[in-house]
Amino acid sequence: MGHGRAAEEDGIIPKIRALQEAFRARRLPVVFASTYTPEDADYAAYGGFWTGSRQIVVNRMGTWDVEIIDELAPADGEPVFYNWPFNVFNGTGLH
């Protein structure tokens, strides 16, 4: 919730929208990446360095913290890559 509030208060969302619109206007690719924690992960998204982190359930597919907010939603045909946080573009064909 803190990151979302900061994005709203600091005007980050309109800046990202402006970038999206500029790329789309120039017919440049716009891609989206969202990280998630697999259901069968035997460790939490933030690793074992945090006491109790193994009990944390965050970044699960289908939950709000993995979804792209409506204000920045992909246009038709723009790819969304969902991946474990490490090397989110691995296996996507993007280099």
PDB file of N, CA, C and O in Angstrom, residues 36-86:
ATOM      1  N   TYR A  36       5.651 -12.477  -9.413  1.00  0.00           N
ATOM      2  CA  TYR A  36       4.788 -13.220  -8.511  1.00  0.00           C
ATOM      3  C   TYR A  36       5.594 -14.272  -7.774  1.00  0.00           C
ATOM      4  O   TYR A  36       6.692 -14.626  -8.186  1.00  0.00           O
ATOM      5  N   THR A  37       5.015 -14.762  -6.705  1.00  0.00           N
ATOM      6  CA  THR A  37       5.597 -15.864  -5.957  1.00  0.00           C
ATOM      7  C   THR A  37       4.804 -17.122  -6.299  1.00  0.00           C
ATOM      8  O   THR A  37       3.593 -17.152  -6.089  1.00  0.00           O
ATOM      9  N   PRO A  38       5.443 -18.143  -6.841  1.00  0.00           N
ATOM     10  CA  PRO A  38       4.719 -19.375  -7.165  1.00  0.00           C
ATOM     11  C   PRO A  38       4.085 -19.994  -5.917  1.00  0.00           C
ATOM     12  O   PRO A  38       4.629 -19.896  -4.816  1.00  0.00           O
ATOM     13  N   GLU A  39       2.930 -20.598  -6.096  1.00  0.00           N
ATOM     14  CA  GLU A  39       2.227 -21.249  -4.986  1.00  0.00           C
ATOM     15  C   GLU A  39       3.094 -22.295  -4.298  1.00  0.00           C
ATOM     16  O   GLU A  39       3.010 -22.482  -3.092  1.00  0.00           O
ATOM     17  N   ASP A  40       3.931 -22.971  -5.075  1.00  0.00           N
ATOM     18  CA  ASP A  40       4.732 -24.045  -4.503  1.00  0.00           C
ATOM     19  C   ASP A  40       6.111 -23.586  -4.024  1.00  0.00           C
ATOM     20  O   ASP A  40       6.959 -24.403  -3.694  1.00  0.00           O
ATOM     21  N   ALA A  41       6.325 -22.264  -3.973  1.00  0.00           N
ATOM     22  CA  ALA A  41       7.617 -21.763  -3.500  1.00  0.00           C
ATOM     23  C   ALA A  41       7.817 -22.164  -2.042  1.00  0.00           C
ATOM     24  O   ALA A  41       6.900 -22.074  -1.235  1.00  0.00           O
ATOM     25  N   ASP A  42       9.008 -22.620  -1.724  1.00  0.00           N
ATOM     26  CA  ASP A  42       9.268 -23.036  -0.345  1.00  0.00           C
ATOM     27  C   ASP A  42       9.977 -21.942   0.434  1.00  0.00           C
ATOM     28  O   ASP A  42      10.531 -22.174   1.491  1.00  0.00           O
ATOM     29  N   TYR A  43       9.961 -20.741  -0.100  1.00  0.00           N
ATOM     30  CA  TYR A  43      10.512 -19.573   0.587  1.00  0.00           C
ATOM     31  C   TYR A  43       9.720 -18.352   0.135  1.00  0.00           C
ATOM     32  O   TYR A  43       9.151 -18.328  -0.941  1.00  0.00           O
ATOM     33  N   ALA A  44       9.697 -17.341   0.957  1.00  0.00           N
ATOM     34  CA  ALA A  44       8.921 -16.142   0.652  1.00  0.00           C
ATOM     35  C   ALA A  44       9.611 -15.278  -0.394  1.00  0.00           C
ATOM     36  O   ALA A  44      10.806 -15.417  -0.648  1.00  0.00           O
ATOM     37  N   ALA A  45       8.858 -14.363  -0.959  1.00  0.00           N
ATOM     38  CA  ALA A  45       9.372 -13.508  -2.040  1.00  0.00           C
ATOM     39  C   ALA A  45      10.580 -12.693  -1.619  1.00  0.00           C
ATOM     40  O   ALA A  45      11.403 -12.340  -2.445  1.00  0.00           O
ATOM     41  N   TYR A  46      10.701 -12.398  -0.338  1.00  0.00           N
ATOM     42  CA  TYR A  46      11.779 -11.533   0.118  1.00  0.00           C
ATOM     43  C   TYR A  46      12.919 -12.299   0.773  1.00  0.00           C
ATOM     44  O   TYR A  46      13.784 -11.713   1.388  1.00  0.00           O
ATOM     45  N   GLY A  47      12.962 -13.591   0.640  1.00  0.00           N
ATOM     46  CA  GLY A  47      14.089 -14.389   1.081  1.00  0.00           C
ATOM     47  C   GLY A  47      14.112 -14.714   2.553  1.00  0.00           C
ATOM     48  O   GLY A  47      13.262 -14.288   3.319  1.00  0.00           O
ATOM     49  N   GLY A  48      15.102 -15.501   2.928  1.00  0.00           N
ATOM     50  CA  GLY A  48      15.200 -15.993   4.293  1.00  0.00           C
ATOM     51  C   GLY A  48      15.871 -15.048   5.260  1.00  0.00           C
ATOM     52  O   GLY A  48      16.015 -15.372   6.430  1.00  0.00           O
ATOM     53  N   PHE A  49      16.278 -13.865   4.789  1.00  0.00           N
ATOM     54  CA  PHE A  49      16.984 -12.945   5.674  1.00  0.00           C
ATOM     55  C   PHE A  49      16.060 -12.288   6.689  1.00  0.00           C
ATOM     56  O   PHE A  49      16.505 -11.736   7.672  1.00  0.00           O
ATOM     57  N   TRP A  50      14.760 -12.348   6.470  1.00  0.00           N
ATOM     58  CA  TRP A  50      13.793 -11.665   7.325  1.00  0.00           C
ATOM     59  C   TRP A  50      13.117 -12.704   8.218  1.00  0.00           C
ATOM     60  O   TRP A  50      12.505 -13.645   7.725  1.00  0.00           O
ATOM     61  N   THR A  51      13.215 -12.528   9.532  1.00  0.00           N
ATOM     62  CA  THR A  51      12.605 -13.476  10.459  1.00  0.00           C
ATOM     63  C   THR A  51      11.121 -13.613  10.150  1.00  0.00           C
ATOM     64  O   THR A  51      10.408 -12.634  10.036  1.00  0.00           O
ATOM     65  N   GLY A  52      10.673 -14.818  10.004  1.00  0.00           N
ATOM     66  CA  GLY A  52       9.263 -15.076   9.725  1.00  0.00           C
ATOM     67  C   GLY A  52       8.887 -14.951   8.270  1.00  0.00           C
ATOM     68  O   GLY A  52       7.719 -15.067   7.919  1.00  0.00           O
ATOM     69  N   SER A  53       9.855 -14.720   7.386  1.00  0.00           N
ATOM     70  CA  SER A  53       9.522 -14.492   5.979  1.00  0.00           C
ATOM     71  C   SER A  53       8.892 -15.714   5.318  1.00  0.00           C
ATOM     72  O   SER A  53       8.174 -15.576   4.340  1.00  0.00           O
ATOM     73  N   ARG A  54       9.127 -16.873   5.845  1.00  0.00           N
ATOM     74  CA  ARG A  54       8.538 -18.074   5.238  1.00  0.00           C
ATOM     75  C   ARG A  54       7.024 -18.122   5.397  1.00  0.00           C
ATOM     76  O   ARG A  54       6.345 -18.822   4.676  1.00  0.00           O
ATOM     77  N   GLN A  55       6.485 -17.361   6.320  1.00  0.00           N
ATOM     78  CA  GLN A  55       5.039 -17.331   6.514  1.00  0.00           C
ATOM     79  C   GLN A  55       4.361 -16.243   5.676  1.00  0.00           C
ATOM     80  O   GLN A  55       3.145 -16.182   5.617  1.00  0.00           O
ATOM     81  N   ILE A  56       5.130 -15.382   5.037  1.00  0.00           N
ATOM     82  CA  ILE A  56       4.563 -14.293   4.262  1.00  0.00           C
ATOM     83  C   ILE A  56       3.968 -14.851   2.966  1.00  0.00           C
ATOM     84  O   ILE A  56       4.595 -15.640   2.274  1.00  0.00           O
ATOM     85  N   VAL A  57       2.783 -14.428   2.674  1.00  0.00           N
ATOM     86  CA  VAL A  57       2.136 -14.833   1.423  1.00  0.00           C
ATOM     87  C   VAL A  57       1.867 -13.554   0.635  1.00  0.00           C
ATOM     88  O   VAL A  57       0.895 -12.851   0.867  1.00  0.00           O
ATOM     89  N   VAL A  58       2.767 -13.249  -0.284  1.00  0.00           N
ATOM     90  CA  VAL A  58       2.645 -12.053  -1.106  1.00  0.00           C
ATOM     91  C   VAL A  58       2.866 -12.407  -2.564  1.00  0.00           C
ATOM     92  O   VAL A  58       3.406 -13.466  -2.895  1.00  0.00           O
ATOM     93  N   ASN A  59       2.453 -11.515  -3.409  1.00  0.00           N
ATOM     94  CA  ASN A  59       2.692 -11.648  -4.852  1.00  0.00           C
ATOM     95  C   ASN A  59       2.170 -12.963  -5.420  1.00  0.00           C
ATOM     96  O   ASN A  59       2.827 -13.604  -6.236  1.00  0.00           O
ATOM     97  N   ARG A  60       0.991 -13.350  -5.020  1.00  0.00           N
ATOM     98  CA  ARG A  60       0.372 -14.567  -5.560  1.00  0.00           C
ATOM     99  C   ARG A  60      -0.463 -14.218  -6.783  1.00  0.00           C
ATOM    100  O   ARG A  60      -1.148 -13.199  -6.805  1.00  0.00           O
ATOM    101  N   MET A  61      -0.422 -15.061  -7.807  1.00  0.00           N
ATOM    102  CA  MET A  61      -1.228 -14.839  -9.005  1.00  0.00           C
ATOM    103  C   MET A  61      -2.691 -14.670  -8.608  1.00  0.00           C
ATOM    104  O   MET A  61      -3.194 -15.369  -7.732  1.00  0.00           O
ATOM    105  N   GLY A  62      -3.348 -13.715  -9.255  1.00  0.00           N
ATOM    106  CA  GLY A  62      -4.755 -13.465  -8.980  1.00  0.00           C
ATOM    107  C   GLY A  62      -5.006 -12.512  -7.820  1.00  0.00           C
ATOM    108  O   GLY A  62      -6.154 -12.241  -7.492  1.00  0.00           O
ATOM    109  N   THR A  63      -3.945 -12.007  -7.188  1.00  0.00           N
ATOM    110  CA  THR A  63      -4.127 -11.069  -6.091  1.00  0.00           C
ATOM    111  C   THR A  63      -3.789  -9.657  -6.564  1.00  0.00           C
ATOM    112  O   THR A  63      -3.107  -9.461  -7.574  1.00  0.00           O
ATOM    113  N   TRP A  64      -4.234  -8.674  -5.811  1.00  0.00           N
ATOM    114  CA  TRP A  64      -4.067  -7.273  -6.201  1.00  0.00           C
ATOM    115  C   TRP A  64      -2.605  -6.870  -6.356  1.00  0.00           C
ATOM    116  O   TRP A  64      -2.290  -6.002  -7.167  1.00  0.00           O
ATOM    117  N   ASP A  65      -1.711  -7.471  -5.605  1.00  0.00           N
ATOM    118  CA  ASP A  65      -0.316  -7.032  -5.662  1.00  0.00           C
ATOM    119  C   ASP A  65       0.430  -7.531  -6.901  1.00  0.00           C
ATOM    120  O   ASP A  65       1.570  -7.148  -7.136  1.00  0.00           O
ATOM    121  N   VAL A  66      -0.207  -8.330  -7.720  1.00  0.00           N
ATOM    122  CA  VAL A  66       0.388  -8.789  -8.975  1.00  0.00           C
ATOM    123  C   VAL A  66      -0.282  -8.108 -10.169  1.00  0.00           C
ATOM    124  O   VAL A  66       0.297  -8.010 -11.242  1.00  0.00           O
ATOM    125  N   GLU A  67      -1.468  -7.590  -9.964  1.00  0.00           N
ATOM    126  CA  GLU A  67      -2.232  -6.991 -11.051  1.00  0.00           C
ATOM    127  C   GLU A  67      -1.664  -5.634 -11.466  1.00  0.00           C
ATOM    128  O   GLU A  67      -1.093  -4.912 -10.662  1.00  0.00           O
ATOM    129  N   ILE A  68      -1.864  -5.289 -12.718  1.00  0.00           N
ATOM    130  CA  ILE A  68      -1.485  -3.980 -13.234  1.00  0.00           C
ATOM    131  C   ILE A  68      -2.654  -3.039 -12.974  1.00  0.00           C
ATOM    132  O   ILE A  68      -3.802  -3.379 -13.266  1.00  0.00           O
ATOM    133  N   ILE A  69      -2.367  -1.866 -12.439  1.00  0.00           N
ATOM    134  CA  ILE A  69      -3.444  -0.950 -12.101  1.00  0.00           C
ATOM    135  C   ILE A  69      -4.153  -0.458 -13.363  1.00  0.00           C
ATOM    136  O   ILE A  69      -3.555  -0.367 -14.441  1.00  0.00           O
ATOM    137  N   ASP A  70      -5.430  -0.157 -13.227  1.00  0.00           N
ATOM    138  CA  ASP A  70      -6.257   0.232 -14.369  1.00  0.00           C
ATOM    139  C   ASP A  70      -5.706   1.423 -15.128  1.00  0.00           C
ATOM    140  O   ASP A  70      -5.774   1.472 -16.359  1.00  0.00           O
ATOM    141  N   GLU A  71      -5.155   2.390 -14.413  1.00  0.00           N
ATOM    142  CA  GLU A  71      -4.636   3.595 -15.063  1.00  0.00           C
ATOM    143  C   GLU A  71      -3.475   3.316 -16.011  1.00  0.00           C
ATOM    144  O   GLU A  71      -3.189   4.130 -16.886  1.00  0.00           O
ATOM    145  N   LEU A  72      -2.818   2.183 -15.841  1.00  0.00           N
ATOM    146  CA  LEU A  72      -1.665   1.841 -16.677  1.00  0.00           C
ATOM    147  C   LEU A  72      -1.892   0.556 -17.473  1.00  0.00           C
ATOM    148  O   LEU A  72      -0.948  -0.072 -17.918  1.00  0.00           O
ATOM    149  N   ALA A  73      -3.125   0.196 -17.670  1.00  0.00           N
ATOM    150  CA  ALA A  73      -3.471  -1.082 -18.307  1.00  0.00           C
ATOM    151  C   ALA A  73      -2.898  -1.185 -19.718  1.00  0.00           C
ATOM    152  O   ALA A  73      -2.811  -0.186 -20.441  1.00  0.00           O
ATOM    153  N   PRO A  74      -2.505  -2.388 -20.099  1.00  0.00           N
ATOM    154  CA  PRO A  74      -1.994  -2.600 -21.454  1.00  0.00           C
ATOM    155  C   PRO A  74      -3.089  -2.374 -22.500  1.00  0.00           C
ATOM    156  O   PRO A  74      -4.255  -2.665 -22.263  1.00  0.00           O
ATOM    157  N   ALA A  75      -2.676  -1.871 -23.649  1.00  0.00           N
ATOM    158  CA  ALA A  75      -3.571  -1.787 -24.793  1.00  0.00           C
ATOM    159  C   ALA A  75      -3.652  -3.174 -25.432  1.00  0.00           C
ATOM    160  O   ALA A  75      -2.829  -4.054 -25.149  1.00  0.00           O
ATOM    161  N   ASP A  76      -4.624  -3.364 -26.286  1.00  0.00           N
ATOM    162  CA  ASP A  76      -4.763  -4.647 -26.974  1.00  0.00           C
ATOM    163  C   ASP A  76      -3.457  -5.024 -27.650  1.00  0.00           C
ATOM    164  O   ASP A  76      -2.856  -4.210 -28.352  1.00  0.00           O
ATOM    165  N   GLY A  77      -3.022  -6.241 -27.421  1.00  0.00           N
ATOM    166  CA  GLY A  77      -1.826  -6.764 -28.065  1.00  0.00           C
ATOM    167  C   GLY A  77      -0.523  -6.479 -27.342  1.00  0.00           C
ATOM    168  O   GLY A  77       0.512  -6.985 -27.748  1.00  0.00           O
ATOM    169  N   GLU A  78      -0.540  -5.661 -26.298  1.00  0.00           N
ATOM    170  CA  GLU A  78       0.691  -5.395 -25.557  1.00  0.00           C
ATOM    171  C   GLU A  78       0.924  -6.533 -24.571  1.00  0.00           C
ATOM    172  O   GLU A  78       0.045  -6.872 -23.791  1.00  0.00           O
ATOM    173  N   PRO A  79       2.124  -7.116 -24.613  1.00  0.00           N
ATOM    174  CA  PRO A  79       2.374  -8.293 -23.778  1.00  0.00           C
ATOM    175  C   PRO A  79       2.553  -7.962 -22.301  1.00  0.00           C
ATOM    176  O   PRO A  79       3.068  -6.902 -21.934  1.00  0.00           O
ATOM    177  N   VAL A  80       2.090  -8.890 -21.483  1.00  0.00           N
ATOM    178  CA  VAL A  80       2.316  -8.827 -20.039  1.00  0.00           C
ATOM    179  C   VAL A  80       3.072 -10.084 -19.664  1.00  0.00           C
ATOM    180  O   VAL A  80       2.631 -11.196 -19.954  1.00  0.00           O
ATOM    181  N   PHE A  81       4.221  -9.902 -19.051  1.00  0.00           N
ATOM    182  CA  PHE A  81       5.046 -11.028 -18.625  1.00  0.00           C
ATOM    183  C   PHE A  81       4.922 -11.190 -17.118  1.00  0.00           C
ATOM    184  O   PHE A  81       5.146 -10.246 -16.372  1.00  0.00           O
ATOM    185  N   TYR A  82       4.566 -12.378 -16.697  1.00  0.00           N
ATOM    186  CA  TYR A  82       4.495 -12.713 -15.282  1.00  0.00           C
ATOM    187  C   TYR A  82       5.624 -13.689 -15.000  1.00  0.00           C
ATOM    188  O   TYR A  82       5.774 -14.683 -15.706  1.00  0.00           O
ATOM    189  N   ASN A  83       6.412 -13.387 -13.999  1.00  0.00           N
ATOM    190  CA  ASN A  83       7.552 -14.239 -13.724  1.00  0.00           C
ATOM    191  C   ASN A  83       7.973 -14.073 -12.276  1.00  0.00           C
ATOM    192  O   ASN A  83       7.614 -13.103 -11.615  1.00  0.00           O
ATOM    193  N   TRP A  84       8.720 -15.026 -11.794  1.00  0.00           N
ATOM    194  CA  TRP A  84       9.341 -14.937 -10.486  1.00  0.00           C
ATOM    195  C   TRP A  84      10.274 -13.736 -10.505  1.00  0.00           C
ATOM    196  O   TRP A  84      10.837 -13.407 -11.542  1.00  0.00           O
ATOM    197  N   PRO A  85      10.454 -13.011  -9.397  1.00  0.00           N
ATOM    198  CA  PRO A  85      11.163 -11.731  -9.400  1.00  0.00           C
ATOM    199  C   PRO A  85      12.561 -11.730  -9.994  1.00  0.00           C
ATOM    200  O   PRO A  85      13.025 -10.695 -10.424  1.00  0.00           O
ATOM    201  N   PHE A  86      13.217 -12.856 -10.019  1.00  0.00           N
ATOM    202  CA  PHE A  86      14.591 -12.866 -10.496  1.00  0.00           C
ATOM    203  C   PHE A  86      14.608 -13.115 -11.996  1.00  0.00           C
ATOM    204  O   PHE A  86      14.197 -14.164 -12.466  1.00  0.00           O
TER     205      PHE A  86
END
